Coordinates of C-alpha atoms and ligand atoms in Angstrom, one line a residue:
X2 CA 5.3 15.7 -2.0
X3 CA 5.5 12.8 0.4
X4 CA 7.4 9.7 -0.7
X5 CA 5.1 6.6 -0.7
X6 CA 6.6 3.4 0.7
X7 CA 5.7 0.4 -1.3
X8 CA 5.7 -3.3 -0.4
X9 CA 5.8 -5.6 -3.4
X10 CA 4.6 -9.2 -3.0
X11 CA 5.9 -11.0 -6.1
X12 CA 8.6 -8.6 -7.0
X13 CA 10.5 -10.9 -9.4
X14 CA 7.5 -11.5 -11.7
X15 CA 6.1 -9.7 -14.7
X16 CA 4.1 -7.1 -12.7
X17 CA 6.7 -6.9 -9.9
X18 CA 9.6 -6.1 -12.2
X19 CA 7.6 -3.5 -14.1
X20 CA 6.6 -1.9 -10.8
X21 CA 10.2 -1.6 -9.9
X22 CA 10.9 0.0 -13.3
X23 CA 8.3 2.6 -12.4
X24 CA 9.6 3.1 -8.9
X25 CA 13.2 3.3 -10.2
X26 CA 12.3 6.1 -12.5
X27 CA 10.5 8.1 -9.7
X28 CA 12.8 8.0 -6.7
X29 CA 11.2 11.3 -5.5
X30 CA 7.8 9.7 -5.3
X31 CA 8.4 6.1 -4.2
X32 CA 10.6 4.0 -2.0
X33 CA 10.6 0.2 -1.5
X34 CA 9.9 -1.3 2.0
X35 CA 9.4 -4.9 1.1
X36 CA 10.3 -7.3 -1.7
X37 CA 9.2 -10.9 -1.9
X38 CA 9.7 -13.8 -4.3
X39 CA 8.8 -17.5 -4.4
X40 CA 12.0 -19.0 -5.8
X41 CA 14.0 -16.6 -7.9
X42 CA 16.6 -15.8 -5.2
X43 CA 19.2 -14.3 -7.6
X44 CA 16.8 -11.7 -8.9
X45 CA 15.4 -11.0 -5.4
X46 CA 18.9 -10.3 -4.1
X47 CA 19.8 -8.1 -7.1
X48 CA 16.6 -6.1 -6.5
X49 CA 17.2 -5.8 -2.8
X50 CA 20.8 -4.5 -3.4
X51 CA 19.3 -1.8 -5.8
X52 CA 16.2 -0.8 -4.0
X53 CA 17.3 -1.3 -0.3
X54 CA 14.1 -2.4 1.3
X55 CA 13.8 -3.0 5.0
X56 CA 12.7 -6.6 4.6
X57 CA 12.7 -9.3 1.9
X58 CA 10.9 -12.7 1.9
X59 CA 12.1 -15.7 -0.1
X60 CA 9.2 -18.2 -0.2
X61 CA 11.3 -21.2 -0.9
X62 CA 12.9 -22.1 2.5
X63 CA 15.8 -24.0 0.9
X64 CA 17.1 -20.7 -0.5
X65 CA 16.8 -18.7 2.8
X66 CA 20.4 -19.2 3.9
X67 CA 21.7 -18.2 0.5
X68 CA 19.7 -15.0 0.4
X69 CA 20.6 -14.2 4.0
X70 CA 24.3 -14.6 3.3
X71 CA 24.1 -12.5 0.1
X72 CA 22.4 -9.6 2.0
X73 CA 24.4 -10.1 5.3
X74 CA 26.3 -6.8 5.0
X75 CA 23.2 -4.7 4.2
X76 CA 21.0 -4.6 7.3
X77 CA 18.1 -5.9 5.3
X78 CA 15.9 -8.3 7.3
X79 CA 15.5 -11.7 5.5
X80 CA 12.5 -13.9 6.1
X81 CA 11.2 -17.1 4.6
X82 CA 8.0 -19.1 4.2
X83 CA 4.4 -18.4 3.5
X84 CA 3.5 -16.9 6.9
X85 CA 6.2 -14.3 6.5
X86 CA 4.2 -12.6 3.7
X87 CA 1.4 -11.8 6.1
X88 CA 3.9 -10.4 8.6
X89 CA 5.9 -8.1 6.4
X90 CA 2.9 -6.3 4.9
X91 CA 2.1 -4.9 8.3
X92 CA 5.3 -2.8 8.8
X93 CA 4.6 0.7 10.1
X94 CA 6.3 2.5 7.3
X95 CA 4.3 0.8 4.4
X96 CA 1.7 3.0 2.6
X97 CA 0.7 0.7 -0.3
X98 CA 1.0 -3.1 -0.7
X99 CA 1.3 -4.2 -4.4
X100 CA -0.1 -7.8 -4.6
X101 CA 1.7 -9.2 -7.6
X102 CA 1.9 -12.8 -6.6
X103 CA 0.0 -15.5 -8.4
X104 CA -3.2 -17.3 -7.4
X105 CA -4.7 -18.2 -4.0
X106 CA -1.4 -17.5 -2.3
X107 CA -2.4 -13.8 -2.4
X108 CA -5.4 -14.2 -0.1
X109 CA -3.9 -14.3 3.3
X110 CA -1.3 -11.6 2.9
X111 CA -3.9 -9.3 1.3
X112 CA -6.3 -9.8 4.3
X113 CA -3.4 -9.1 6.7
X114 CA -2.4 -5.9 4.9
X115 CA -6.0 -4.7 4.9
X116 CA -6.3 -5.4 8.6
X117 CA -3.1 -3.4 9.1
X118 CA -4.8 -0.5 7.3
X119 CA -2.6 -0.6 4.2
X120 CA -3.9 0.5 0.8
X121 CA -3.8 -2.4 -1.7
X122 CA -2.6 -2.0 -5.3
X123 CA -4.2 -5.2 -6.5
X124 CA -2.8 -7.2 -9.4
X125 CA -3.5 -10.6 -7.8
X126 CA -7.1 -10.8 -9.1
X127 CA -7.4 -14.4 -7.8
X128 CA -7.8 -12.9 -4.3
X129 CA -11.0 -11.2 -5.3
X130 CA -12.2 -14.2 -7.3
X131 CA -11.8 -16.5 -4.3
X132 CA -13.2 -14.2 -1.5
X133 CA -14.3 -10.9 -3.1
X134 CA -17.1 -10.4 -0.6
X135 CA -14.9 -11.0 2.5
X136 CA -12.0 -8.9 1.1
X137 CA -14.1 -5.9 0.0
X138 CA -16.1 -5.9 3.3
X139 CA -12.9 -5.9 5.3
X140 CA -11.5 -3.1 3.2
X141 CA -14.6 -1.0 3.9
X142 CA -14.3 -1.7 7.6
X143 CA -10.6 -0.6 7.7
X144 CA -11.1 2.3 5.4
X145 CA -8.6 0.9 2.9
X146 CA -8.5 1.6 -0.8
X147 CA -8.3 -1.4 -3.2
X148 CA -6.7 0.2 -6.3
X149 CA -6.9 -2.0 -9.4
X150 CA -3.7 -2.8 -11.4
X151 CA -5.4 -5.1 -13.9
X152 CA -5.6 -3.0 -17.0
X153 CA -9.3 -3.4 -17.6
X154 CA -10.2 -2.6 -14.0
X155 CA -7.8 0.3 -14.0
X156 CA -9.6 1.6 -17.1
X157 CA -13.0 1.3 -15.4
X158 CA -11.6 2.9 -12.3
X159 CA -10.2 5.8 -14.3
X160 CA -13.5 6.3 -16.2
X161 CA -15.3 6.5 -12.8
X162 CA -13.2 9.3 -11.5
X163 CA -15.4 12.4 -11.0
X164 CA -18.6 10.4 -11.5
X165 CA -19.5 10.0 -7.8
X166 CA -23.4 9.9 -7.6
X167 CA -23.8 8.8 -11.2
X168 CA -25.2 5.3 -11.6
X169 CA -23.4 2.9 -13.9
X170 CA -25.7 1.0 -16.3
X171 CA -23.1 -1.5 -17.3
X172 CA -19.4 -2.0 -18.0
X173 CA -17.7 -3.7 -21.0
X174 CA -14.5 -5.5 -20.2
X175 CA -12.4 -5.7 -23.3
X176 CA -10.4 -8.9 -24.2
X177 CA -7.8 -9.5 -26.8
X178 CA -9.2 -13.0 -27.5
X179 CA -5.7 -14.5 -26.9
X180 CA -3.6 -16.5 -29.4
X181 CA -6.5 -18.8 -30.4
X182 CA -9.2 -16.2 -31.2
X183 CA -11.5 -17.5 -33.9
X184 CA -10.3 -21.1 -33.5
X185 CA -12.8 -23.9 -33.0
X186 CA -12.9 -27.0 -30.8
X187 CA -11.2 -29.3 -33.2
X188 CA -8.2 -27.0 -33.6
X189 CA -8.0 -26.4 -29.9
X190 CA -7.9 -30.2 -29.2
X191 CA -4.3 -30.4 -30.3
X192 CA -2.8 -27.0 -29.4
X193 CA 0.5 -27.0 -27.5
X194 CA 1.8 -25.2 -24.4
X195 CA 4.2 -23.3 -26.6
X196 CA 1.4 -22.0 -28.8
X197 CA -0.7 -21.1 -25.8
X198 CA 2.1 -19.2 -24.3
X199 CA 2.4 -16.8 -27.3
X200 CA 0.1 -13.9 -26.4
X201 CA -0.4 -11.5 -29.2
X202 CA -0.3 -8.2 -27.2
X203 CA 1.0 -8.7 -23.7
X204 CA 4.1 -10.3 -22.1
X205 CA 3.0 -11.8 -18.8
X206 CA 3.6 -14.6 -16.3
X207 CA 2.9 -18.2 -17.5
X208 CA -0.3 -18.7 -15.5
X209 CA -2.1 -15.6 -16.7
X210 CA -0.9 -16.2 -20.3
X211 CA -2.6 -19.6 -20.3
X212 CA -5.7 -18.0 -18.7
X213 CA -5.7 -15.5 -21.5
X214 CA -5.6 -18.3 -24.1
X215 CA -8.5 -20.1 -22.5
X216 CA -10.5 -16.9 -21.7
X217 CA -10.5 -17.9 -18.1
X218 CA -8.6 -14.7 -17.4
X219 CA -11.6 -12.7 -18.7
X220 CA -13.9 -14.9 -16.5
X221 CA -11.8 -14.1 -13.5
X222 CA -11.9 -10.4 -14.4
X223 CA -15.7 -10.5 -14.6
X224 CA -15.7 -11.7 -11.0
X225 CA -13.0 -9.2 -10.0
X226 CA -15.1 -6.4 -11.5
X227 CA -18.2 -7.4 -9.7
X228 CA -16.4 -7.0 -6.3
X229 CA -14.3 -3.9 -7.2
X230 CA -17.2 -1.9 -8.5
X231 CA -20.2 -3.4 -6.6
X232 CA -22.0 -4.5 -9.8
X233 CA -24.6 -7.1 -10.5
X234 CA -23.6 -9.9 -12.9
X235 CA -26.2 -8.5 -15.5
X236 CA -24.2 -5.2 -15.6
X237 CA -20.9 -6.9 -16.8
X238 CA -20.3 -7.7 -20.4
X239 CA -17.2 -8.9 -22.3
X240 CA -16.3 -7.7 -25.8
X241 CA -13.4 -9.0 -27.8
X242 CA -11.2 -6.2 -29.1
X243 CA -8.1 -7.8 -30.7
X244 CA -5.9 -4.6 -30.8
X245 CA -6.0 -4.1 -26.9
X246 CA -6.1 -0.3 -27.3
X247 CA -9.5 0.3 -25.5
X248 CA -8.8 -1.1 -22.1
X249 CA -12.4 -1.1 -21.0
X250 CA -15.6 1.0 -21.0
X251 CA -18.2 2.3 -18.6
X252 CA -21.8 3.0 -19.8
X253 CA -23.7 5.4 -17.5
X254 CA -27.5 5.5 -17.1
X255 CA -27.9 8.2 -19.8
X256 CA -26.3 5.9 -22.3
X257 CA -23.0 7.9 -22.4
X258 CA -19.9 5.7 -22.6
X259 CA -16.4 6.5 -21.3
X260 CA -13.5 4.4 -22.4
X261 CA -9.9 4.5 -21.3
X262 CA -7.3 3.8 -24.1
X263 CA -3.7 3.7 -24.9
X264 CA -1.0 1.3 -26.0
X265 CA -0.9 -1.9 -24.0
X266 CA 1.7 -1.3 -21.3
X267 CA 1.1 -2.6 -17.8
X268 CA 3.5 0.1 -16.4
X269 CA 0.7 2.6 -16.9
X270 CA -2.0 1.0 -14.7
X271 CA 0.8 0.1 -12.2
X272 CA 1.9 3.7 -11.8
X273 CA -1.7 4.9 -11.7
X274 CA -2.4 2.6 -8.8
X275 CA 0.8 3.4 -7.0
X276 CA 0.5 7.2 -7.3
X277 CA -3.3 7.4 -7.1
X278 CA -5.0 9.9 -7.3
X279 CA -2.3 11.8 -9.2
X280 CA -1.0 10.9 -12.6
X281 CA 2.7 10.8 -13.2
X282 CA 4.5 12.2 -16.2
X283 CA 6.4 9.5 -18.1
X284 CA 7.9 8.8 -21.5
X285 CA 6.2 5.6 -22.4
X286 CA 5.4 5.3 -26.2
X287 CA 2.3 7.3 -27.2
X288 CA -0.6 5.9 -29.2
X289 CA -0.8 7.0 -32.9
X290 CA -4.2 6.7 -34.5
X291 CA -2.7 6.3 -37.9
X292 CA -1.0 3.1 -36.9
X293 CA -4.5 1.7 -35.9
X294 CA -6.9 2.8 -38.7
X295 CA -9.3 0.1 -37.4
X296 CA -10.3 -0.8 -33.9
X297 CA -12.5 -3.9 -34.1
X298 CA -14.9 -5.7 -31.8
X299 CA -16.5 -9.2 -31.7
X300 CA -18.6 -11.3 -29.4
X301 CA -16.7 -13.8 -27.3
X302 CA -17.2 -17.4 -28.4
X303 CA -18.3 -18.9 -25.0
X304 CA -19.4 -22.2 -26.6
X305 CA -15.8 -22.9 -27.7
X306 CA -14.0 -21.1 -24.9
X307 CA -16.0 -22.7 -22.1
X308 CA -14.0 -21.3 -19.2
X309 CA -15.6 -17.9 -19.8
X310 CA -19.1 -19.4 -19.5
X311 CA -18.1 -21.4 -16.4
X312 CA -16.9 -18.3 -14.7
X313 CA -20.2 -16.5 -15.4
X314 CA -21.9 -19.6 -14.1
X315 CA -19.8 -19.6 -10.9
X316 CA -20.5 -16.0 -10.3
X317 CA -24.3 -16.6 -10.7
X318 CA -24.1 -19.5 -8.3
X319 CA -22.1 -17.3 -5.9
X320 CA -21.1 -18.7 -2.4
X321 CA -17.8 -20.7 -2.7
X322 CA -18.3 -21.5 -6.4
X323 CA -15.8 -18.8 -7.6
X324 CA -13.3 -20.2 -5.2
X325 CA -13.9 -23.6 -6.7
X326 CA -13.3 -22.5 -10.3
X327 CA -10.2 -20.6 -9.2
X328 CA -8.6 -23.6 -7.4
X329 CA -9.6 -26.1 -10.2
X330 CA -8.1 -23.6 -12.7
X331 CA -4.8 -23.3 -10.8
X332 CA -4.5 -27.1 -10.8
X333 CA -5.3 -27.6 -14.5
X334 CA -3.1 -24.7 -15.7
X335 CA -0.2 -26.1 -13.8
X336 CA -0.9 -29.6 -15.3
X337 CA -1.2 -28.1 -18.8
X338 CA 2.1 -26.3 -18.3
X339 CA 3.6 -29.7 -17.4
X340 CA 2.2 -31.2 -20.5
X341 CA 0.0 -33.7 -18.6
X342 CA -3.4 -32.5 -19.8
X343 CA -4.8 -31.1 -23.0
X344 CA -6.1 -27.6 -23.7
X345 CA -9.8 -28.5 -23.8
X346 CA -9.6 -30.9 -20.9
X347 CA -8.9 -28.0 -18.6
X348 CA -12.5 -26.8 -18.9
X349 CA -13.8 -30.4 -18.4
X350 CA -12.0 -30.7 -15.1
X351 CA -13.2 -27.3 -13.9
X352 CA -16.8 -28.1 -14.8
X353 CA -16.7 -31.4 -13.0
X354 CA -15.2 -29.8 -9.9
X355 CA -18.1 -27.4 -9.9
X356 CA -20.5 -30.3 -9.5
X357 CA -18.5 -32.3 -7.0
X358 CA -17.2 -29.8 -4.4
X359 CA -19.6 -29.2 -1.5
X360 CA -21.5 -25.9 -2.1
X361 CA -21.4 -23.3 0.7
X362 CA -23.7 -20.4 0.5
X363 CA -22.0 -17.9 2.8
X364 CA -18.4 -19.0 3.3
X365 CA -16.1 -17.9 6.1
X366 CA -12.4 -17.6 5.6
X367 CA -12.0 -21.2 6.9
X368 CA -14.6 -22.3 4.4
X369 CA -12.6 -20.8 1.6
X370 CA -9.4 -22.5 2.8
X371 CA -11.3 -25.8 2.9
X372 CA -12.9 -25.3 -0.4
X373 CA -9.6 -24.5 -2.0
X374 CA -8.0 -27.7 -0.6
X375 CA -11.0 -29.9 -1.4
X376 CA -11.1 -28.6 -5.0
X377 CA -7.4 -29.1 -5.5
X378 CA -7.7 -32.7 -4.3
X379 CA -10.7 -33.5 -6.6
X380 CA -9.1 -31.7 -9.6
X381 CA -5.8 -33.6 -9.0
X382 CA -7.7 -36.9 -9.2
X383 CA -9.6 -35.9 -12.3
X384 CA -6.5 -34.9 -14.1
X385 CA -5.1 -38.4 -13.8
X386 CA -8.3 -39.7 -15.7
X387 CA -7.3 -37.7 -18.8
Ligands
NAD429 P1 4.6 -14.0 -12.6 O1 4.5 -15.4 -12.6 O2 5.4 -13.3 -13.6 O3 5.2 -13.5 -11.2 C1 4.7 -14.0 -10.0 C2 5.4 -13.4 -8.8 O4 4.8 -14.0 -7.6 C3 6.9 -13.9 -8.7 O5 7.7 -12.9 -8.1 C4 6.9 -15.2 -7.9 O6 8.1 -15.4 -7.2 C5 5.8 -14.9 -6.9 N1 5.0 -16.0 -6.5 C6 4.5 -17.0 -7.4 N2 3.8 -17.9 -6.7 C7 3.9 -17.6 -5.4 C8 3.5 -18.2 -4.2 N3 2.8 -19.3 -4.1 N4 3.7 -17.6 -3.0 C9 4.4 -16.4 -3.0 N5 4.9 -15.8 -4.1 C10 4.6 -16.4 -5.3 O7 3.1 -13.4 -12.6 P2 2.5 -12.0 -13.1 O8 2.2 -12.2 -14.6 O9 3.4 -10.9 -12.7 O10 1.1 -12.0 -12.4 C11 1.0 -11.6 -11.0 C12 -0.5 -11.4 -10.7 O11 -0.9 -10.2 -11.4 C13 -1.4 -12.5 -11.1 O12 -2.5 -12.6 -10.2 C14 -2.0 -12.0 -12.5 O13 -3.2 -12.5 -12.8 C15 -2.0 -10.5 -12.3 N6 -1.9 -9.7 -13.5 C16 -0.8 -9.8 -14.3 C17 -0.7 -9.1 -15.4 C18 0.6 -9.1 -16.3 O14 0.6 -8.3 -17.2 N7 1.5 -9.9 -16.0 C19 -1.8 -8.3 -15.8 C20 -2.9 -8.2 -15.0 C21 -3.0 -8.9 -13.9
MG430 MG1 -6.5 -7.8 -17.4

């Protein structure tokens, strides 16, 4: 079997480090071509010494010299800055680019990788939220696979294997409900960053953990699913499933439903995407029915968790509106993590941005870049009002 060469954008994060665990356990299947990190230079160097990629990128230019010196004896090429990400994904040897960086920053390197004909293992859902139409169109033109890493989308993707030609009636994206499931507005008005960062089932980066607490994560995933699977908004439903065992469900036109399930462990969807279409044997903990005598389901509370309703609304409005909610959300989550804005105010800022940013019906890449900037400016001003 041929070894797949992997480039990991965001190798020091939650997804990145779990991907390296999978790769480390399967040296006969994978090798690492590129590793990148924004600021964790120590871990990047440690990873580079272990996995011996051809290139590494440290986003923070102040740390470039340190990384270069630490890797001087290795022959590894060290680069720095944002533009370097779009360069390194194009290397001849790379087979798959795992996009495990956070937010809008994933858009340009993902477009560059697609243009270079690289398959994408997509964790960075924000890229599809911002510019799903543009990205999926480019992928079709370049005959590139976009393989979902997000657990819900991996579940849908796995359920669709062998179903070519069979129409999907709808999909259900499952959601744990996060740490504040069942809570009402009054309670949410005083929750803290520390409480919001305690996810019941998954250990993830800070931004997605806050997005899970507000249900924005599920809203972003609805938009991600629309583009990955070519669905209409009316075909996408969200169901709260607090145990996170059923990772998502496809319902076909005959009413038959297929679900993909297992213990929550991101290494599984990561390795499925990296080794697609073949599964890889592993020794991850197996699910035991008797430990879960009840799997339960509830409707999401969109009136309390307004971000989910706003995301559906943005998708219905289409154009640059999903880009607007993404940018506004990135700003408010960063401010919430700094303690300068409350939990509920995050939705208020996002909603106001949706009415204030100029609407564009069929955005180009430049329009998305402008929309992102305009929204960040407006959201930044709005935050100071609270
Ligand atoms: P994280 O914060 O743990 O890690 C992010 C990584 O990206 C780090 O290596 C960091 O150095 C790098 N990075 C951050 N900002 C950057 C920037 N502006 N430019 C370049 N590099 C940057 O995040 P994570 O939890 O691993 O999530 C990564 C992506 O995967 C997100 O889009 C998230 O929504 C998605 N995702 C994560 C999980 C999970 O379990 N963690 C599950 C599903 C989807
Ligand atoms: Mg998910």
